[in-house]
Amino acid sequence: MWLASPREPLASILPRIAQKFNPGGGNTSSSNWGFASPRAILPAGMERRNTPHTQQPEAVPLSFVVQVLEVVSFAGVLGLHHLICVRSPMVFLYVPLILVASRWFFPVLSVYGLTIAAGAPWIASEMGHYFLTGQVVIVVLLLVFGRLAAAPTPSSVRARLLVHTGRAIRATYIAVAAILLVRLATFRDTPIIESIAWSVTLGAFVWKAPWPSARAKSNWKQCAINGALLTASILLCLALAEVTARFLFPAPIIKQSARAGFEAHPTAFWTLRPGRTDTYTTMPKSGDPQEFVVSVSAQGLRGPDVGPKAPDEFRVVALGDSLTMGWGVAYEDSYPHILEELLSKQMPDRKVTVINAGVAGYGPWQERIFLQERCLALEPDLVVLQLYPENDVHNTLNQSGEYLESYNEGWEQMVLYWRYHADWRMQAEWWMITNCRLYAQFQSVTGKRWDLTTLLRQVRFLAPLRIPELPPQQPRPFYLEFMLEDWYPQLEEAWERMQEDVLRIRDDCDNRGIEFFAFCLPSWIELSDEDWEAAIAEAADPVSYVRFKDVALCEEFFASAGIPYAPTVQTLIENGPVGRLYMNDGHLTPAGNRILAERLASALDEHLSTGQ
């Protein structure tokens, strides 16, 4: 034990502390650490003398204590630099410089740290560039005049450490400086002043510091072999990591739902891909995940091909989003197919065909494009429009690249992907997500999207790809935004645009002599007292919501615009509970689709008979 007892004088403890830091024994002067011994600091004649009656212990050299304090203060300087000014791990590149530091090194860094602490507010601003530039000039000048770097005392602790690590430190500095310069020349977002400052500083230390002599130059062939072996080792490790990830992690959901049965569209962003059959997975309210098949006809519609219209045929186009498409259920269990069966019974003297024109993720403005491009040529007699305000009000703003105060970040990232889908960098990103399990898991863990695209679009010699950043949002449930009691201007504007899109669909139908009918579906959260209370409790701010406000506003709009519609809320409430009608992702179950189809068949029967 090298510690003293509690009653031992402090003066007798210090020599053993010095001995602990100098295990080689012997003299504990500063030269053993590696700095030159200081001159005596006491005037002549003032030396302490031992009396014959008292044996004085060997005193700890003042220089050793100063050196320890210098190292501690040096660490504090780096901490200040990191926390207050730069917040970058680059500052810790100064740590190895202790091995080649002169007496000037620690005072300069200490003054620098105090300057940082005193001028933190303006250093963090644009003035920080000038501060960093001044630092580099001072450091380089002091290095050139031999003030910051000096060879350590032979056989000292620093000298021994420098022999073992000096070449690696020097090589690291060269590599970091080269990486900074290459990054500066390659990527647009590289900080110019910071990169040059660090490169010059590291280069100056490599040039002027007394590093150990370099080894003999290696044969270039051997260097090439070593480089090839290193590259092969890295590729092998990545391959093994990918194989392991494929065993440990499931296939990314994004591969299933986002692209398989869809393709890019120049104005609607995405649309159904004709001639595709794909299998997807959904999660019911209870039980295990269930698979369902989506078959898209050659005409780009879910379901079988639609042939030429018969003379007595009555055709209905069911227009809407994934709720109309029948996401999560078989085609036979979607409400358009069930509605066809029910209308056929109500109209036995005519052939009835209900065409499923639902597309997952669509809003009214996209549904109008889909109607014009794929449905009007099929000569419908009636168009039934389904609205789901929870999503439609958000989708309305996608056309102009705007957002509400609270939105679904994952979905908006997907919209950005389809919006810029044609660019090869987005294609490369998608390939990585769908084919590299390791990359997909990295994005899942970090919560980041489009890392590869972000990297590629910053390359200087490639054409810029300006994907807008998503704005900050309010901490409240995005799926209740339409139900806010007090609306803000952006929400009011989105609602106005949504109404205009519906009216345009109505006008397209009127101009062609096609009947137009509409209905609105509530969110499953609104149908359950428990789920509603849990949802509004998620809002961080004290805001008020109005239950069924979305449906009430839509039905008021239908009535004021003279659009015939079918109320659905009461029917769904009477045929609950929610778990019977909706799945976990908010789509209708087979039972929910049938109840909806029965309600629509009843309303259409009344509407058509009245119209006739």
XYZ file of C-alpha atoms in Angstrom:
612
model
C 0.000 0.000 0.000
C 1.417 3.356 -0.977
C -1.199 5.475 0.797
C -0.339 6.806 4.234
C -2.316 6.388 7.411
C -4.789 9.152 8.334
C -2.363 10.617 10.880
C 0.675 10.678 8.599
C 1.778 14.193 7.534
C 0.992 15.278 3.983
C 4.650 15.938 3.304
C 5.427 12.216 3.693
C 2.595 11.230 1.311
C 3.712 13.292 -1.691
C 6.972 11.389 -2.335
C 5.062 8.119 -2.553
C 2.581 9.691 -4.994
C 5.500 10.700 -7.159
C 6.964 7.191 -6.837
C 3.584 5.738 -7.916
C 3.724 7.768 -11.139
C 7.367 6.782 -11.629
C 7.432 3.022 -10.978
C 10.976 2.754 -12.247
C 12.152 4.099 -8.926
C 15.021 6.437 -8.279
C 14.865 10.105 -8.856
C 11.340 11.546 -9.074
C 12.322 14.751 -10.779
C 10.450 16.184 -13.719
C 12.952 14.767 -16.184
C 11.524 11.293 -15.551
C 8.193 12.475 -16.993
C 9.925 14.074 -19.904
C 10.079 17.833 -19.296
C 13.292 19.744 -18.574
C 13.938 20.264 -14.836
C 12.990 23.769 -13.695
C 15.403 26.104 -12.066
C 15.342 26.431 -8.335
C 12.562 28.726 -7.288
C 13.849 29.583 -3.792
C 16.426 32.400 -3.310
C 19.897 31.508 -2.193
C 20.173 30.916 1.498
C 16.489 30.108 1.847
C 16.872 26.323 1.455
C 15.191 24.165 4.100
C 17.731 22.673 6.478
C 17.290 19.467 8.473
C 18.081 19.602 12.158
C 19.940 16.742 13.785
C 16.854 16.026 15.938
C 14.291 15.721 13.027
C 14.582 13.602 9.874
C 12.866 15.412 6.999
C 11.306 13.282 4.205
C 12.350 13.804 0.592
C 10.270 16.627 -0.871
C 8.206 16.157 -4.023
C 9.613 18.343 -6.819
C 7.354 21.256 -7.496
C 7.733 20.659 -11.233
C 6.074 17.225 -10.968
C 2.983 18.709 -9.297
C 2.896 21.421 -11.951
C 3.042 18.791 -14.674
C 0.127 16.869 -13.171
C -1.901 20.075 -12.928
C -0.997 20.897 -16.524
C -2.337 17.550 -17.738
C -5.561 18.002 -15.746
C -6.006 21.546 -17.012
C -5.315 20.325 -20.534
C -8.185 17.831 -20.233
C -10.404 20.628 -18.933
C -9.462 22.813 -21.887
C -10.488 20.072 -24.300
C -13.764 19.628 -22.443
C -14.522 23.343 -22.690
C -13.630 23.351 -26.360
C -15.877 20.353 -27.003
C -18.911 21.396 -24.940
C -18.965 25.152 -25.484
C -17.607 25.820 -28.924
C -17.147 23.033 -31.459
C -19.035 20.042 -30.011
C -16.890 17.797 -32.167
C -14.693 14.834 -31.190
C -11.976 16.352 -33.397
C -10.705 18.378 -30.444
C -9.469 15.196 -28.786
C -6.840 14.890 -31.509
C -4.891 17.235 -29.243
C -4.511 14.495 -26.596
C -1.594 12.604 -28.207
C 0.287 15.884 -28.532
C 1.112 15.657 -24.807
C 3.921 13.325 -25.857
C 5.638 16.029 -27.919
C 4.514 19.089 -25.966
C 6.904 21.801 -24.873
C 6.521 24.075 -21.858
C 4.588 26.521 -24.012
C 1.994 23.982 -24.975
C -0.014 23.933 -21.747
C -0.138 27.705 -21.092
C -1.230 28.363 -24.674
C -3.988 25.761 -24.464
C -5.049 27.062 -21.040
C -5.360 30.633 -22.312
C -7.230 29.257 -25.295
C -9.657 27.426 -22.983
C -10.270 30.520 -20.866
C -10.932 32.496 -24.057
C -13.484 29.931 -25.100
C -15.237 30.078 -21.747
C -15.303 33.877 -21.770
C -16.390 34.289 -25.382
C -18.718 31.323 -25.748
C -21.732 33.332 -27.027
C -19.937 34.907 -29.973
C -17.712 31.876 -30.631
C -20.845 29.809 -31.263
C -22.002 32.419 -33.784
C -20.532 33.316 -37.172
C -17.524 34.863 -35.379
C -16.409 31.337 -34.547
C -14.845 31.058 -38.022
C -12.539 33.980 -37.337
C -11.732 32.585 -33.914
C -10.774 29.212 -35.384
C -8.667 30.871 -38.083
C -6.804 32.895 -35.479
C -6.185 29.764 -33.446
C -4.633 28.018 -36.457
C -2.346 30.985 -37.223
C -1.093 31.116 -33.631
C -0.542 27.360 -33.397
C 1.332 27.185 -36.709
C 3.563 30.177 -35.892
C 4.435 28.762 -32.479
C 5.210 25.406 -34.072
C 7.440 26.962 -36.710
C 9.444 28.838 -34.053
C 9.748 25.692 -31.957
C 7.608 26.824 -29.041
C 4.859 24.204 -28.906
C 6.698 20.986 -29.747
C 9.870 19.609 -28.223
C 11.526 16.237 -27.928
C 10.932 14.597 -24.535
C 13.824 13.846 -22.194
C 15.437 10.508 -23.117
C 14.391 7.521 -20.960
C 11.400 9.459 -19.626
C 7.841 8.143 -19.566
C 6.878 10.364 -22.495
C 9.871 9.217 -24.512
C 9.012 5.560 -24.009
C 5.378 6.145 -24.963
C 6.415 8.157 -28.004
C 8.618 5.326 -29.248
C 5.716 2.873 -29.142
C 2.913 5.120 -30.405
C 4.552 8.001 -32.265
C 4.423 6.472 -35.749
C 0.758 5.490 -35.321
C -0.150 8.992 -34.082
C 1.659 10.629 -36.976
C -0.012 8.311 -39.476
C -3.390 9.045 -37.896
C -2.864 12.795 -38.228
C -1.883 12.407 -41.885
C -4.935 10.220 -42.555
C -7.356 12.608 -40.801
C -5.961 15.625 -42.655
C -6.238 13.774 -45.971
C -9.814 12.691 -45.221
C -10.782 16.258 -44.362
C -9.342 17.596 -47.609
C -10.948 14.834 -49.696
C -14.279 15.460 -48.001
C -13.928 19.182 -48.663
C -13.269 18.519 -52.342
C -16.092 15.949 -52.670
C -19.108 17.047 -50.628
C -21.019 20.316 -50.765
C -21.983 20.532 -47.095
C -18.407 20.289 -45.781
C -17.478 23.276 -43.546
C -14.718 24.962 -45.525
C -12.957 26.965 -42.793
C -13.088 24.175 -40.209
C -11.742 21.569 -42.638
C -8.850 23.745 -43.787
C -8.063 24.821 -40.220
C -7.842 21.295 -38.904
C -5.870 20.076 -41.920
C -3.301 22.888 -41.557
C -3.013 22.365 -37.798
C -2.503 18.614 -38.070
C -0.103 19.065 -40.982
C 1.967 21.528 -38.977
C 2.279 19.119 -36.059
C 3.241 16.312 -38.439
C 5.905 18.579 -39.978
C 7.453 20.177 -36.891
C 6.855 17.755 -34.018
C 9.776 15.445 -33.102
C 8.196 12.128 -34.086
C 10.243 8.909 -34.113
C 12.159 8.267 -37.311
C 10.069 6.560 -39.982
C 10.705 2.968 -40.896
C 12.211 1.978 -44.176
C 9.864 2.363 -47.076
C 7.867 -0.737 -47.881
C 7.838 -2.377 -51.284
C 4.927 -1.046 -53.351
C 3.907 -4.578 -54.246
C 3.666 -5.497 -50.606
C 1.607 -2.355 -49.958
C -0.767 -3.311 -52.771
C -1.121 -6.824 -51.370
C -1.819 -5.466 -47.904
C -4.407 -3.058 -49.299
C -6.127 -5.841 -51.220
C -6.189 -8.057 -48.134
C -7.627 -5.227 -46.058
C -10.339 -4.562 -48.652
C -11.199 -8.254 -48.884
C -11.406 -8.510 -45.091
C -13.788 -5.554 -44.891
C -16.021 -6.983 -47.644
C -16.035 -10.392 -45.971
C -17.039 -8.862 -42.622
C -19.865 -6.927 -44.287
C -21.068 -10.081 -46.052
C -21.070 -12.034 -42.791
C -22.934 -9.180 -41.071
C -25.546 -9.180 -43.860
C -26.053 -12.951 -43.576
C -26.414 -12.640 -39.807
C -28.923 -9.787 -40.204
C -31.027 -11.890 -42.569
C -31.291 -14.583 -39.911
C -31.944 -12.225 -37.002
C -34.202 -9.532 -38.458
C -37.402 -9.807 -40.512
C -37.790 -8.367 -43.973
C -38.463 -4.619 -43.852
C -42.153 -3.749 -43.966
C -41.318 -0.989 -46.417
C -40.499 -3.685 -48.977
C -44.001 -5.099 -48.709
C -46.270 -2.127 -48.674
C -44.555 0.759 -50.380
C -43.502 -0.299 -53.825
C -44.318 -3.865 -54.861
C -47.700 -3.216 -56.496
C -47.139 0.473 -57.259
C -45.231 2.589 -59.732
C -44.282 6.239 -60.014
C -46.714 8.690 -61.596
C -45.707 12.117 -62.993
C -48.528 14.078 -61.302
C -50.130 11.787 -58.708
C -46.686 10.657 -57.424
C -47.671 6.936 -57.446
C -50.331 4.657 -58.889
C -51.180 0.956 -59.142
C -48.871 -1.075 -61.338
C -50.885 -2.980 -63.959
C -50.595 -6.756 -64.128
C -49.130 -7.261 -60.621
C -50.059 -9.826 -57.989
C -48.452 -9.378 -54.572
C -48.887 -10.790 -51.081
C -48.952 -8.481 -48.068
C -49.334 -8.892 -44.316
C -51.746 -7.145 -41.980
C -52.439 -7.277 -38.252
C -56.021 -7.795 -37.008
C -57.210 -6.532 -33.626
C -56.672 -10.017 -32.204
C -54.813 -13.085 -33.398
C -51.771 -13.603 -35.594
C -50.752 -11.553 -38.633
C -52.707 -12.419 -41.750
C -51.645 -12.449 -45.371
C -53.763 -11.117 -48.220
C -53.285 -10.977 -51.969
C -53.679 -7.901 -54.155
C -54.076 -8.579 -57.873
C -54.019 -5.582 -60.195
C -55.555 -6.055 -63.625
C -54.008 -5.036 -66.926
C -56.215 -1.925 -66.707
C -54.495 -0.893 -63.460
C -57.444 -1.670 -61.122
C -57.739 -4.099 -58.241
C -59.800 -7.052 -59.394
C -60.479 -8.732 -62.728
C -60.326 -7.028 -66.097
C -63.411 -5.038 -67.065
C -64.704 -5.878 -70.536
C -66.816 -3.810 -72.937
C -69.984 -2.428 -71.404
C -73.180 -4.352 -72.187
C -76.280 -2.416 -73.352
C -78.224 -3.039 -70.116
C -75.237 -2.964 -67.772
C -75.166 -0.602 -64.780
C -71.583 0.333 -63.896
C -70.397 1.880 -60.654
C -66.892 3.196 -59.973
C -65.948 3.035 -56.289
C -63.366 5.811 -55.883
C -61.272 6.179 -52.741
C -58.115 5.263 -50.856
C -56.944 2.009 -49.203
C -60.320 1.621 -47.438
C -61.995 1.320 -50.824
C -59.140 -0.732 -52.248
C -59.731 -3.237 -49.449
C -56.310 -3.162 -47.836
C -55.916 -6.084 -45.465
C -58.673 -8.282 -46.910
C -59.202 -10.464 -49.974
C -60.790 -8.892 -53.030
C -64.008 -10.810 -52.372
C -64.239 -9.199 -48.913
C -63.743 -5.607 -50.095
C -66.797 -3.385 -49.935
C -66.971 -2.704 -53.740
C -67.247 -6.429 -54.496
C -69.884 -6.959 -51.786
C -71.745 -3.870 -53.009
C -71.864 -5.410 -56.491
C -73.548 -8.495 -55.071
C -76.097 -6.463 -53.118
C -76.936 -4.129 -56.021
C -77.337 -7.108 -58.340
C -80.031 -8.437 -56.018
C -81.726 -5.040 -55.940
C -81.577 -4.737 -59.751
C -82.229 -8.296 -61.003
C -83.149 -7.166 -64.516
C -79.769 -5.505 -65.129
C -76.172 -6.546 -64.994
C -74.375 -4.621 -62.229
C -70.608 -4.101 -62.166
C -68.854 -2.253 -59.364
C -65.273 -1.310 -60.310
C -62.777 -1.042 -57.458
C -60.901 2.223 -58.111
C -59.309 2.555 -54.687
C -55.582 3.327 -54.395
C -53.757 3.154 -51.081
C -52.670 6.574 -49.781
C -54.681 8.642 -52.227
C -56.440 11.920 -51.467
C -59.240 13.528 -53.516
C -56.860 15.396 -55.849
C -55.126 12.101 -56.760
C -58.421 10.233 -57.018
C -59.573 12.725 -59.631
C -56.465 11.970 -61.729
C -57.065 8.240 -61.355
C -60.704 8.660 -62.389
C -59.759 10.576 -65.516
C -56.953 8.259 -66.607
C -58.309 4.796 -65.811
C -62.025 4.899 -65.035
C -63.916 7.282 -67.311
C -63.051 5.175 -70.356
C -64.979 2.300 -68.730
C -68.232 4.297 -69.093
C -69.517 4.336 -65.506
C -73.102 5.310 -64.720
C -72.329 6.194 -61.101
C -69.226 7.288 -59.186
C -69.170 6.686 -55.431
C -66.495 8.729 -53.653
C -65.199 7.621 -50.253
C -63.552 10.212 -47.978
C -61.414 9.588 -44.930
C -60.690 13.097 -43.577
C -58.021 11.927 -41.141
C -55.742 11.271 -44.136
C -57.342 13.322 -46.903
C -56.711 16.684 -45.267
C -52.989 15.843 -45.021
C -52.822 14.453 -48.569
C -54.364 17.628 -49.950
C -51.253 19.586 -48.973
C -48.866 17.001 -50.480
C -49.612 18.435 -53.906
C -47.887 21.705 -52.984
C -45.299 20.274 -50.572
C -46.889 21.829 -47.478
C -47.599 20.289 -44.081
C -49.931 20.674 -41.148
C -48.565 21.449 -37.711
C -48.705 17.737 -36.832
C -48.189 15.018 -39.437
C -47.141 11.399 -39.940
C -43.396 11.687 -40.486
C -42.979 8.152 -41.859
C -45.745 8.660 -44.388
C -44.476 12.061 -45.483
C -41.034 10.561 -46.041
C -42.682 7.974 -48.289
C -44.452 10.736 -50.235
C -41.088 12.445 -50.752
C -39.690 9.188 -52.080
C -42.434 8.855 -54.695
C -42.217 12.537 -55.542
C -38.517 12.263 -56.404
C -38.625 8.625 -57.427
C -37.208 9.151 -60.928
C -33.781 10.247 -59.652
C -31.194 7.436 -59.694
C -30.091 8.296 -56.145
C -33.571 7.537 -54.828
C -33.513 4.297 -56.823
C -30.190 3.355 -55.222
C -31.577 4.148 -51.785
C -34.595 1.968 -52.432
C -32.446 -0.903 -53.647
C -30.427 -0.750 -50.440
C -33.542 -0.724 -48.262
C -35.193 -3.652 -50.023
C -32.115 -5.804 -50.649
C -29.691 -5.065 -47.811
C -31.095 -6.237 -44.487
C -28.192 -4.678 -42.571
C -28.886 -1.242 -44.053
C -32.627 -1.548 -43.445
C -32.008 -2.500 -39.816
C -29.613 0.429 -39.398
C -32.339 2.806 -40.548
C -34.852 1.105 -38.273
C -32.594 1.495 -35.222
C -31.484 5.073 -35.917
C -34.900 6.251 -37.097
C -33.291 8.017 -40.060
C -34.410 7.862 -43.677
C -32.646 8.316 -46.987
C -29.086 8.263 -45.584
C -27.587 7.111 -48.890
C -29.601 9.642 -50.886
C -28.554 12.421 -48.500
C -24.917 11.428 -48.958
C -25.086 11.193 -52.751
C -26.914 14.458 -53.264
C -24.066 16.306 -51.508
C -21.411 15.127 -53.984
C -20.069 18.215 -55.748
C -19.667 16.752 -59.234
C -23.242 15.331 -59.315
C -26.320 17.345 -60.198
C -28.013 18.593 -57.006
C -31.142 16.820 -55.782
C -33.058 19.252 -53.627
C -35.371 17.178 -51.458
C -36.970 19.514 -48.923
C -36.514 18.827 -45.241
C -39.621 18.071 -43.198
C -40.498 20.987 -40.913
C -40.708 20.636 -37.117
C -44.107 19.619 -35.837
C -46.238 19.979 -32.738
C -46.208 17.145 -30.168
C -49.768 15.923 -30.621
C -51.459 13.048 -32.515
C -51.411 13.758 -36.248
C -54.467 11.550 -36.796
C -56.603 13.921 -34.692
C -55.506 17.126 -36.399
C -58.781 17.471 -38.320
C -60.728 17.162 -35.051
C -59.069 20.130 -33.344
C -61.634 22.453 -31.838
C -59.665 25.575 -32.790
C -58.230 25.496 -36.292
C -55.182 27.379 -37.524
C -54.863 28.971 -41.015
C -52.982 26.085 -42.623
C -55.632 23.576 -41.543
C -58.435 25.812 -42.789
C -56.665 26.186 -46.132
C -56.232 22.410 -46.434
C -59.946 21.891 -45.773
C -60.867 24.474 -48.418
C -58.624 22.808 -50.988
C -60.049 19.401 -50.143
C -63.592 20.646 -50.776
C -62.508 22.136 -54.105
C -61.000 18.793 -55.161
C -64.267 16.990 -54.363
C -66.245 19.555 -56.325
C -63.954 19.090 -59.315
C -64.680 15.352 -59.263
C -68.384 16.123 -59.072
C -68.110 18.517 -62.021
C -66.205 15.958 -64.113
C -69.046 13.512 -63.539
C -71.794 16.081 -64.244
C -70.151 17.089 -67.521
C -70.350 13.468 -68.692
C -73.829 12.731 -67.347
C -72.524 10.458 -64.573
C -74.315 10.244 -61.224
C -72.162 11.286 -58.257
C -72.520 9.950 -54.708
C -70.293 10.270 -51.638
C -69.820 9.091 -48.081
C -67.337 9.695 -45.259
C -65.808 7.140 -42.897
C -64.823 8.005 -39.318
C -61.582 6.957 -37.676
C -61.777 3.800 -35.596
C -60.470 5.863 -32.668
C -63.658 7.949 -32.685
C -65.857 4.867 -32.381
C -64.280 3.724 -29.105
C -64.541 5.733 -25.874
C -61.407 4.120 -24.483
C -59.317 4.681 -27.616
C -60.544 8.265 -27.944
C -59.531 9.165 -24.393
C -56.133 7.529 -24.847
C -55.536 9.400 -28.125
C -56.331 12.881 -26.835
C -54.142 12.211 -23.797
C -51.116 11.948 -26.124
C -51.178 15.670 -26.881
C -48.365 17.438 -25.028
C -50.076 20.815 -25.254
C -53.475 21.509 -23.695
C -55.603 21.405 -26.859
C -59.265 20.485 -27.279
C -60.715 18.026 -29.780
C -64.260 17.533 -31.048
C -65.277 13.948 -31.605
C -66.709 13.175 -35.092
C -65.975 16.737 -36.200
C -64.375 15.374 -39.386
C -67.472 13.422 -40.428
C -69.863 16.221 -39.444
C -67.976 18.799 -41.532
C -67.834 16.504 -44.566
C -71.548 15.730 -44.400
C -72.373 19.426 -43.968
C -70.279 20.104 -47.051
C -72.083 17.372 -49.028
C -75.448 18.832 -48.081
C -74.502 22.415 -48.918
C -73.019 21.382 -52.286
C -76.058 19.285 -53.203
C -74.052 16.043 -53.253
C -76.108 12.965 -52.258
C -74.376 11.015 -49.498
C -74.834 8.151 -47.044
C -74.287 8.745 -43.299
C -72.171 5.924 -41.833
C -71.348 6.732 -38.204
C -74.549 5.470 -36.609
C -74.463 2.266 -38.631
C -70.904 1.516 -37.525
C -71.679 2.294 -33.882
C -74.705 -0.003 -33.901
C -72.680 -2.867 -35.392
C -69.661 -2.575 -33.096
C -67.475 -3.177 -31.212
C -64.560 -1.512 -32.953
C -62.519 -4.722 -33.039
C -65.198 -6.288 -35.230
C -65.119 -3.438 -37.754
C -61.468 -2.263 -37.908
C -58.020 -3.824 -37.882
C -55.059 -2.490 -35.932
C -53.884 -0.361 -38.852
C -57.271 1.362 -39.179
C -58.554 -0.562 -42.223
C -61.894 -2.352 -42.320
C -62.197 -6.037 -41.490
C -64.274 -8.343 -43.728
C -67.205 -7.752 -41.369
C -66.661 -3.994 -41.493
C -66.590 -4.053 -45.303
C -69.873 -5.979 -45.415
C -71.640 -3.644 -42.980
C -70.462 -0.640 -45.005
C -71.576 -2.235 -48.292
C -75.036 -2.937 -46.852
C -75.372 0.657 -45.708
C -74.325 1.958 -49.142
C -76.616 -0.457 -50.983
C -79.563 0.753 -48.946
C -78.703 4.440 -49.512
C -78.070 3.938 -53.243
C -81.310 2.057 -53.681
C -83.190 4.972 -52.173
C -81.196 7.543 -54.162
C -81.538 5.792 -57.513
C -85.215 5.053 -57.107
C -85.849 8.683 -56.123
C -83.810 9.912 -59.052
C -85.700 7.710 -61.492
